Amino acid sequence: MYHAVTDRPARATRRLSVAPAAFAQQLEMLAAHRFTPVTTAQLAAAWRGAGPLPPRPVLLTFDDGYAGVHTHALPELARHGFAASLFVTTGWLPGPHHTGGALDTMLTWDQVRELAAAGVEIGGHSHTHPQLDQLDEPELRTELVRCRELLAEATGEVPVSFAYPFGYSSRRVRRAVRASGYDQALAVGNTLAGPGQGPYALTRLTVRRSTDPAEFERLLEGRALGRNFAPDRALGKGYAVVRRTRRAAALAASAAPHRIGGIRQK
Protein backbone atom coordinates (compact mmCIF):
# COMPACT_ATOMS: atom_id res chain seq x y z
CA MET A 1 0.00 0.00 0.00
CA TYR A 2 1.48 3.28 -1.19
CA HIS A 3 0.25 6.85 -0.87
CA ALA A 4 2.27 9.84 -2.15
CA VAL A 5 5.35 9.24 -4.33
CA THR A 6 7.33 12.48 -4.15
CA ASP A 7 10.60 14.07 -3.11
CA ARG A 8 8.77 16.93 -1.41
CA PRO A 9 5.76 15.62 0.49
CA ALA A 10 3.51 17.86 2.52
CA ARG A 11 3.95 17.54 6.24
CA ALA A 12 0.66 15.64 6.54
CA THR A 13 1.71 12.96 4.05
CA ARG A 14 5.43 12.70 4.74
CA ARG A 15 5.33 9.58 6.93
CA LEU A 16 3.30 7.60 4.41
CA SER A 17 5.10 8.98 1.35
CA VAL A 18 7.87 7.30 -0.63
CA ALA A 19 10.68 9.03 -2.50
CA PRO A 20 10.66 8.36 -6.27
CA ALA A 21 14.16 6.84 -6.10
CA ALA A 22 13.06 4.47 -3.33
CA PHE A 23 9.97 3.50 -5.30
CA ALA A 24 12.08 2.74 -8.37
CA GLN A 25 14.41 0.59 -6.26
CA GLN A 26 11.46 -1.29 -4.77
CA LEU A 27 10.13 -2.14 -8.23
CA GLU A 28 13.59 -3.38 -9.17
CA MET A 29 13.50 -5.66 -6.14
CA LEU A 30 10.07 -6.96 -7.12
CA ALA A 31 11.36 -7.73 -10.60
CA ALA A 32 14.50 -9.39 -9.23
CA HIS A 33 12.34 -11.64 -7.03
CA ARG A 34 10.18 -12.50 -10.08
CA PHE A 35 6.95 -11.15 -8.64
CA THR A 36 4.02 -10.65 -11.02
CA PRO A 37 1.88 -7.60 -10.15
CA VAL A 38 -1.87 -8.01 -10.68
CA THR A 39 -4.81 -5.69 -10.11
CA THR A 40 -7.18 -6.01 -7.19
CA ALA A 41 -9.92 -7.15 -9.56
CA GLN A 42 -7.68 -9.86 -11.05
CA LEU A 43 -6.71 -11.17 -7.63
CA ALA A 44 -10.28 -11.32 -6.33
CA ALA A 45 -11.54 -12.93 -9.54
CA ALA A 46 -8.90 -15.65 -9.32
CA TRP A 47 -9.76 -16.35 -5.70
CA ARG A 48 -13.41 -16.66 -6.74
CA GLY A 49 -12.43 -19.43 -9.14
CA ALA A 50 -12.03 -17.49 -12.40
CA GLY A 51 -8.65 -19.08 -13.07
CA PRO A 52 -5.15 -19.46 -11.67
CA LEU A 53 -3.02 -16.55 -10.57
CA PRO A 54 0.38 -15.97 -12.19
CA PRO A 55 3.53 -17.02 -10.30
CA ARG A 56 4.29 -14.94 -7.19
CA PRO A 57 1.38 -12.50 -7.51
CA VAL A 58 1.54 -9.14 -5.75
CA LEU A 59 -0.73 -6.09 -5.55
CA LEU A 60 0.73 -2.60 -5.94
CA THR A 61 -1.87 -0.17 -4.65
CA PHE A 62 -1.99 3.60 -4.25
CA ASP A 63 -4.52 5.31 -1.97
CA ASP A 64 -6.03 8.81 -2.16
CA GLY A 65 -4.85 9.94 -5.61
CA TYR A 66 -1.71 12.03 -5.16
CA ALA A 67 -0.09 13.63 -8.21
CA GLY A 68 3.15 11.65 -7.85
CA VAL A 69 1.36 8.47 -8.91
CA HIS A 70 1.21 9.95 -12.41
CA THR A 71 4.46 11.94 -12.35
CA HIS A 72 6.78 9.39 -10.74
CA ALA A 73 5.11 6.00 -10.28
CA LEU A 74 3.55 5.57 -13.73
CA PRO A 75 6.84 5.78 -15.69
CA GLU A 76 8.43 3.15 -13.42
CA LEU A 77 5.40 0.87 -13.63
CA ALA A 78 5.42 1.19 -17.42
CA ARG A 79 9.15 0.45 -17.60
CA HIS A 80 8.59 -2.89 -15.87
CA GLY A 81 5.20 -3.61 -17.42
CA PHE A 82 3.70 -3.82 -13.94
CA ALA A 83 -0.01 -3.67 -13.16
CA ALA A 84 -1.26 -1.48 -10.30
CA SER A 85 -4.49 -0.28 -8.65
CA LEU A 86 -5.22 3.36 -7.76
CA PHE A 87 -7.97 4.20 -5.26
CA VAL A 88 -9.22 7.75 -5.71
CA THR A 89 -10.81 10.10 -3.19
CA THR A 90 -12.91 11.92 -5.78
CA GLY A 91 -13.74 14.99 -3.70
CA TRP A 92 -10.06 15.71 -3.12
CA LEU A 93 -9.29 16.15 -6.82
CA PRO A 94 -9.35 19.71 -8.18
CA GLY A 95 -12.29 20.56 -10.38
CA PRO A 96 -16.07 20.87 -10.21
CA HIS A 97 -16.49 18.11 -7.60
CA HIS A 98 -13.81 19.40 -5.22
CA THR A 99 -14.85 19.35 -1.55
CA GLY A 100 -11.57 20.40 0.07
CA GLY A 101 -9.61 18.38 2.60
CA ALA A 102 -6.76 17.13 0.40
CA LEU A 103 -3.50 16.57 2.28
CA ASP A 104 -1.09 17.10 -0.63
CA THR A 105 -0.99 17.86 -4.35
CA MET A 106 -3.59 15.69 -6.03
CA LEU A 107 -4.00 14.19 -9.48
CA THR A 108 -6.08 16.07 -12.02
CA TRP A 109 -9.02 14.32 -13.66
CA ASP A 110 -7.05 14.27 -16.94
CA GLN A 111 -4.23 12.43 -15.16
CA VAL A 112 -6.70 9.90 -13.74
CA ARG A 113 -7.90 9.26 -17.29
CA GLU A 114 -4.30 8.89 -18.49
CA LEU A 115 -3.55 6.38 -15.73
CA ALA A 116 -6.65 4.40 -16.66
CA ALA A 117 -5.64 4.47 -20.33
CA ALA A 118 -2.20 3.16 -19.34
CA GLY A 119 -3.80 0.11 -17.73
CA VAL A 120 -3.84 1.16 -14.08
CA GLU A 121 -6.99 -0.11 -12.36
CA ILE A 122 -9.00 2.83 -11.00
CA GLY A 123 -10.95 2.07 -7.84
CA GLY A 124 -12.99 3.98 -5.31
CA HIS A 125 -11.75 5.44 -2.03
CA SER A 126 -14.92 7.39 -1.06
CA HIS A 127 -15.77 10.97 -2.00
CA THR A 128 -14.44 12.94 1.00
CA HIS A 129 -12.28 10.35 2.84
CA PRO A 130 -14.31 10.04 6.07
CA GLN A 131 -14.23 7.25 8.63
CA LEU A 132 -16.97 5.26 6.96
CA ASP A 133 -17.89 3.28 10.06
CA GLN A 134 -18.93 6.54 11.80
CA LEU A 135 -21.45 7.58 9.13
CA ASP A 136 -25.19 6.98 9.12
CA GLU A 137 -26.72 5.02 6.26
CA PRO A 138 -27.56 7.91 3.88
CA GLU A 139 -24.11 9.50 4.34
CA LEU A 140 -22.38 6.16 3.85
CA ARG A 141 -24.25 5.42 0.64
CA THR A 142 -23.54 8.91 -0.71
CA GLU A 143 -19.80 8.53 -0.11
CA LEU A 144 -19.70 5.18 -1.91
CA VAL A 145 -22.06 5.86 -4.80
CA ARG A 146 -20.88 9.42 -5.55
CA CYS A 147 -17.29 8.22 -5.79
CA ARG A 148 -18.22 5.33 -8.07
CA GLU A 149 -20.36 7.48 -10.37
CA LEU A 150 -17.71 10.17 -10.78
CA LEU A 151 -14.99 7.65 -11.60
CA ALA A 152 -17.22 5.89 -14.11
CA GLU A 153 -18.07 9.20 -15.75
CA ALA A 154 -14.41 10.26 -15.92
CA THR A 155 -12.86 7.03 -17.17
CA GLY A 156 -15.68 5.29 -19.01
CA GLU A 157 -15.19 2.23 -16.79
CA VAL A 158 -17.32 1.48 -13.72
CA PRO A 159 -14.93 0.79 -10.81
CA VAL A 160 -15.28 -2.64 -9.25
CA SER A 161 -12.70 -2.34 -6.46
CA PHE A 162 -12.68 -0.18 -3.32
CA ALA A 163 -10.24 0.69 -0.54
CA TYR A 164 -11.52 1.80 2.86
CA PRO A 165 -10.29 5.26 3.95
CA PHE A 166 -7.89 4.79 6.88
CA GLY A 167 -8.43 1.06 6.40
CA TYR A 168 -11.50 1.28 8.67
CA SER A 169 -14.55 -0.84 8.00
CA SER A 170 -17.20 -2.85 9.80
CA ARG A 171 -19.70 -5.49 8.79
CA ARG A 172 -22.21 -2.72 8.07
CA VAL A 173 -19.71 -0.81 5.90
CA ARG A 174 -18.70 -3.93 4.00
CA ARG A 175 -22.35 -4.69 3.25
CA ALA A 176 -22.81 -1.14 1.99
CA VAL A 177 -19.72 -1.36 -0.22
CA ARG A 178 -21.07 -4.54 -1.77
CA ALA A 179 -24.56 -3.06 -2.21
CA SER A 180 -23.03 -0.03 -3.95
CA GLY A 181 -21.69 -2.25 -6.71
CA TYR A 182 -18.09 -2.88 -5.73
CA ASP A 183 -16.99 -6.50 -6.12
CA GLN A 184 -14.05 -6.41 -3.68
CA ALA A 185 -12.45 -4.08 -1.14
CA LEU A 186 -9.11 -3.60 0.58
CA ALA A 187 -8.33 -2.85 4.20
CA VAL A 188 -4.82 -2.44 5.68
CA GLY A 189 -4.15 -4.90 8.50
CA ASN A 190 -0.44 -5.22 7.67
CA THR A 191 -0.68 -8.96 7.17
CA LEU A 192 -0.42 -11.01 3.99
CA ALA A 193 -3.65 -11.22 2.02
CA GLY A 194 -5.36 -14.57 1.57
CA PRO A 195 -8.61 -15.89 0.10
CA GLY A 196 -9.89 -16.79 3.57
CA GLN A 197 -10.24 -13.09 4.40
CA GLY A 198 -13.12 -12.76 1.97
CA PRO A 199 -13.30 -10.35 -0.96
CA TYR A 200 -14.30 -7.33 1.16
CA ALA A 201 -11.58 -7.52 3.82
CA LEU A 202 -8.32 -8.12 1.96
CA THR A 203 -5.30 -6.88 3.88
CA ARG A 204 -2.24 -4.94 2.69
CA LEU A 205 1.26 -4.13 3.88
CA THR A 206 2.14 -0.45 4.37
CA VAL A 207 5.16 0.98 2.54
CA ARG A 208 6.27 4.30 3.99
CA ARG A 209 9.17 6.74 3.91
CA SER A 210 11.03 4.82 6.60
CA THR A 211 10.84 1.52 4.69
CA ASP A 212 14.48 0.83 3.79
CA PRO A 213 15.64 -1.89 1.36
CA ALA A 214 16.17 -4.42 4.16
CA GLU A 215 12.63 -3.94 5.49
CA PHE A 216 11.18 -4.04 1.98
CA GLU A 217 13.01 -7.34 1.43
CA ARG A 218 11.35 -8.71 4.58
CA LEU A 219 7.96 -7.58 3.30
CA LEU A 220 8.52 -9.43 0.04
CA GLU A 221 9.45 -12.57 1.93
CA GLY A 222 6.65 -12.20 4.48
CA ARG A 223 9.17 -12.22 7.34
CA ALA A 224 8.97 -10.43 10.68
CA LEU A 225 5.66 -8.76 9.86
CA GLY A 226 4.51 -8.93 13.47
CA ARG A 227 7.63 -7.12 14.63
CA ASN A 228 7.63 -4.58 11.80
CA PHE A 229 4.02 -3.57 12.29
CA ALA A 230 3.51 -4.15 16.03
CA PRO A 231 2.97 -0.41 16.79
CA ASP A 232 0.51 -0.09 13.90
CA ARG A 233 -1.50 -3.08 15.10
CA ALA A 234 -1.58 -1.91 18.71
CA LEU A 235 -2.72 1.54 17.66
CA GLY A 236 -5.28 0.07 15.27
CA LYS A 237 -6.81 -2.15 17.95
CA GLY A 238 -7.01 0.72 20.41
CA TYR A 239 -8.58 3.07 17.91
CA ALA A 240 -11.07 0.39 16.87
CA VAL A 241 -12.42 0.42 20.43
CA VAL A 242 -12.63 4.22 20.34
CA ARG A 243 -14.51 4.18 17.03
CA ARG A 244 -16.99 1.57 18.24
CA THR A 245 -17.61 3.61 21.39
CA ARG A 246 -18.15 6.78 19.36
CA ARG A 247 -20.55 5.04 17.02
CA ALA A 248 -22.53 3.53 19.90
CA ALA A 249 -22.73 6.94 21.60
CA ALA A 250 -23.93 8.59 18.39
CA LEU A 251 -26.61 5.94 17.90
CA ALA A 252 -27.72 6.28 21.51
CA ALA A 253 -27.93 10.05 21.20
CA SER A 254 -29.98 9.87 18.01
CA ALA A 255 -32.38 7.38 19.56
CA ALA A 256 -32.78 9.13 22.92
CA PRO A 257 -35.91 11.19 23.67
CA HIS A 258 -35.37 14.95 23.69
CA ARG A 259 -37.19 17.99 25.06
CA ILE A 260 -38.78 20.83 23.14
CA GLY A 261 -40.14 23.74 25.16
CA GLY A 262 -39.90 21.72 28.34
CA ILE A 263 -42.05 18.89 26.89
CA ARG A 264 -40.41 15.48 26.66
CA GLN A 265 -40.53 14.31 23.05
CA LYS A 266 -40.10 10.84 21.56
XYZ file of C-alpha atoms in Angstrom:
266
model
C 0.000 0.000 0.000
C 1.478 3.282 -1.193
C 0.249 6.849 -0.871
C 2.266 9.836 -2.152
C 5.348 9.243 -4.331
C 7.335 12.476 -4.149
C 10.599 14.070 -3.107
C 8.774 16.935 -1.407
C 5.762 15.624 0.487
C 3.511 17.855 2.523
C 3.946 17.544 6.243
C 0.658 15.643 6.544
C 1.712 12.962 4.048
C 5.431 12.695 4.736
C 5.334 9.580 6.932
C 3.301 7.601 4.413
C 5.096 8.982 1.355
C 7.870 7.305 -0.625
C 10.685 9.029 -2.502
C 10.662 8.358 -6.269
C 14.160 6.841 -6.104
C 13.064 4.472 -3.328
C 9.974 3.498 -5.296
C 12.076 2.739 -8.373
C 14.406 0.585 -6.260
C 11.457 -1.291 -4.767
C 10.127 -2.138 -8.230
C 13.592 -3.382 -9.171
C 13.500 -5.657 -6.135
C 10.065 -6.964 -7.120
C 11.363 -7.730 -10.596
C 14.498 -9.395 -9.228
C 12.337 -11.645 -7.030
C 10.181 -12.496 -10.079
C 6.948 -11.152 -8.636
C 4.018 -10.650 -11.017
C 1.883 -7.604 -10.154
C -1.867 -8.015 -10.684
C -4.809 -5.695 -10.113
C -7.184 -6.006 -7.192
C -9.922 -7.153 -9.561
C -7.680 -9.859 -11.048
C -6.714 -11.172 -7.626
C -10.281 -11.320 -6.331
C -11.543 -12.930 -9.540
C -8.895 -15.652 -9.322
C -9.760 -16.349 -5.701
C -13.406 -16.659 -6.736
C -12.429 -19.426 -9.136
C -12.026 -17.488 -12.396
C -8.647 -19.079 -13.073
C -5.148 -19.455 -11.669
C -3.019 -16.547 -10.570
C 0.382 -15.968 -12.191
C 3.531 -17.019 -10.304
C 4.290 -14.944 -7.193
C 1.378 -12.496 -7.514
C 1.537 -9.142 -5.750
C -0.728 -6.094 -5.551
C 0.731 -2.604 -5.941
C -1.875 -0.170 -4.646
C -1.992 3.605 -4.250
C -4.521 5.305 -1.973
C -6.034 8.814 -2.163
C -4.851 9.943 -5.614
C -1.712 12.032 -5.163
C -0.088 13.625 -8.213
C 3.147 11.652 -7.854
C 1.359 8.471 -8.907
C 1.212 9.953 -12.408
C 4.465 11.939 -12.352
C 6.779 9.394 -10.739
C 5.112 6.004 -10.277
C 3.552 5.568 -13.731
C 6.839 5.775 -15.690
C 8.434 3.149 -13.422
C 5.396 0.865 -13.627
C 5.422 1.186 -17.417
C 9.155 0.447 -17.598
C 8.595 -2.893 -15.871
C 5.204 -3.612 -17.423
C 3.696 -3.819 -13.936
C -0.015 -3.668 -13.164
C -1.264 -1.479 -10.301
C -4.488 -0.284 -8.653
C -5.216 3.355 -7.759
C -7.966 4.201 -5.257
C -9.221 7.746 -5.713
C -10.812 10.105 -3.195
C -12.906 11.919 -5.775
C -13.745 14.990 -3.700
C -10.061 15.713 -3.123
C -9.288 16.145 -6.821
C -9.349 19.709 -8.180
C -12.295 20.562 -10.381
C -16.070 20.868 -10.210
C -16.492 18.112 -7.597
C -13.808 19.396 -5.215
C -14.847 19.349 -1.546
C -11.567 20.401 0.073
C -9.611 18.381 2.597
C -6.765 17.126 0.395
C -3.505 16.574 2.285
C -1.091 17.097 -0.627
C -0.986 17.859 -4.346
C -3.590 15.687 -6.035
C -3.999 14.189 -9.475
C -6.077 16.065 -12.022
C -9.015 14.323 -13.656
C -7.052 14.269 -16.936
C -4.234 12.433 -15.158
C -6.700 9.900 -13.741
C -7.901 9.259 -17.289
C -4.298 8.885 -18.487
C -3.555 6.384 -15.728
C -6.645 4.397 -16.662
C -5.644 4.468 -20.328
C -2.201 3.160 -19.344
C -3.802 0.111 -17.730
C -3.840 1.164 -14.078
C -6.993 -0.114 -12.358
C -8.999 2.830 -11.001
C -10.946 2.065 -7.844
C -12.986 3.977 -5.306
C -11.748 5.443 -2.026
C -14.922 7.392 -1.056
C -15.772 10.975 -2.004
C -14.441 12.940 0.996
C -12.280 10.346 2.844
C -14.308 10.038 6.074
C -14.234 7.253 8.634
C -16.972 5.262 6.961
C -17.892 3.279 10.062
C -18.928 6.535 11.795
C -21.454 7.576 9.132
C -25.187 6.979 9.123
C -26.719 5.018 6.257
C -27.558 7.908 3.881
C -24.112 9.497 4.343
C -22.377 6.165 3.847
C -24.245 5.420 0.640
C -23.539 8.909 -0.715
C -19.800 8.531 -0.111
C -19.701 5.182 -1.911
C -22.058 5.863 -4.797
C -20.883 9.417 -5.548
C -17.293 8.218 -5.789
C -18.225 5.330 -8.073
C -20.355 7.478 -10.370
C -17.708 10.173 -10.778
C -14.993 7.648 -11.605
C -17.222 5.886 -14.114
C -18.065 9.199 -15.750
C -14.412 10.257 -15.923
C -12.864 7.029 -17.169
C -15.682 5.286 -19.012
C -15.193 2.234 -16.788
C -17.318 1.480 -13.724
C -14.933 0.790 -10.810
C -15.283 -2.638 -9.246
C -12.698 -2.338 -6.457
C -12.682 -0.183 -3.323
C -10.235 0.690 -0.543
C -11.517 1.799 2.860
C -10.290 5.259 3.955
C -7.893 4.792 6.882
C -8.430 1.057 6.395
C -11.496 1.281 8.674
C -14.553 -0.839 8.005
C -17.204 -2.846 9.802
C -19.703 -5.492 8.789
C -22.214 -2.718 8.074
C -19.707 -0.812 5.904
C -18.696 -3.931 4.005
C -22.347 -4.693 3.251
C -22.813 -1.136 1.991
C -19.720 -1.358 -0.224
C -21.071 -4.538 -1.772
C -24.557 -3.059 -2.212
C -23.032 -0.030 -3.955
C -21.691 -2.254 -6.709
C -18.087 -2.883 -5.727
C -16.986 -6.500 -6.124
C -14.052 -6.408 -3.679
C -12.452 -4.082 -1.137
C -9.110 -3.600 0.577
C -8.325 -2.851 4.199
C -4.815 -2.441 5.676
C -4.150 -4.901 8.499
C -0.443 -5.216 7.671
C -0.684 -8.958 7.168
C -0.418 -11.011 3.992
C -3.653 -11.220 2.016
C -5.357 -14.570 1.573
C -8.608 -15.887 0.103
C -9.891 -16.795 3.565
C -10.241 -13.090 4.401
C -13.117 -12.762 1.966
C -13.299 -10.346 -0.961
C -14.302 -7.326 1.164
C -11.583 -7.525 3.822
C -8.319 -8.115 1.957
C -5.298 -6.879 3.883
C -2.244 -4.945 2.687
C 1.261 -4.127 3.883
C 2.136 -0.454 4.372
C 5.157 0.977 2.541
C 6.274 4.299 3.991
C 9.166 6.744 3.907
C 11.034 4.824 6.603
C 10.841 1.519 4.686
C 14.477 0.832 3.794
C 15.645 -1.888 1.361
C 16.168 -4.423 4.158
C 12.634 -3.941 5.491
C 11.177 -4.045 1.980
C 13.006 -7.338 1.430
C 11.354 -8.707 4.577
C 7.956 -7.576 3.300
C 8.524 -9.431 0.038
C 9.453 -12.566 1.926
C 6.645 -12.198 4.478
C 9.172 -12.223 7.338
C 8.967 -10.425 10.682
C 5.662 -8.763 9.860
C 4.509 -8.935 13.467
C 7.626 -7.123 14.628
C 7.634 -4.578 11.798
C 4.018 -3.571 12.292
C 3.514 -4.152 16.030
C 2.970 -0.415 16.789
C 0.510 -0.092 13.905
C -1.502 -3.080 15.098
C -1.583 -1.911 18.711
C -2.718 1.543 17.660
C -5.276 0.074 15.270
C -6.812 -2.153 17.949
C -7.011 0.716 20.409
C -8.581 3.068 17.914
C -11.066 0.389 16.865
C -12.417 0.415 20.429
C -12.631 4.219 20.344
C -14.509 4.181 17.029
C -16.995 1.574 18.238
C -17.608 3.607 21.388
C -18.154 6.784 19.365
C -20.553 5.039 17.020
C -22.525 3.531 19.903
C -22.727 6.937 21.602
C -23.932 8.586 18.393
C -26.606 5.943 17.903
C -27.716 6.283 21.514
C -27.928 10.053 21.204
C -29.978 9.874 18.008
C -32.382 7.377 19.565
C -32.783 9.133 22.922
C -35.907 11.185 23.674
C -35.371 14.952 23.689
C -37.188 17.993 25.059
C -38.782 20.832 23.137
C -40.143 23.739 25.156
C -39.898 21.717 28.339
C -42.046 18.892 26.895
C -40.415 15.475 26.659
C -40.533 14.314 23.048
C -40.100 10.841 21.556
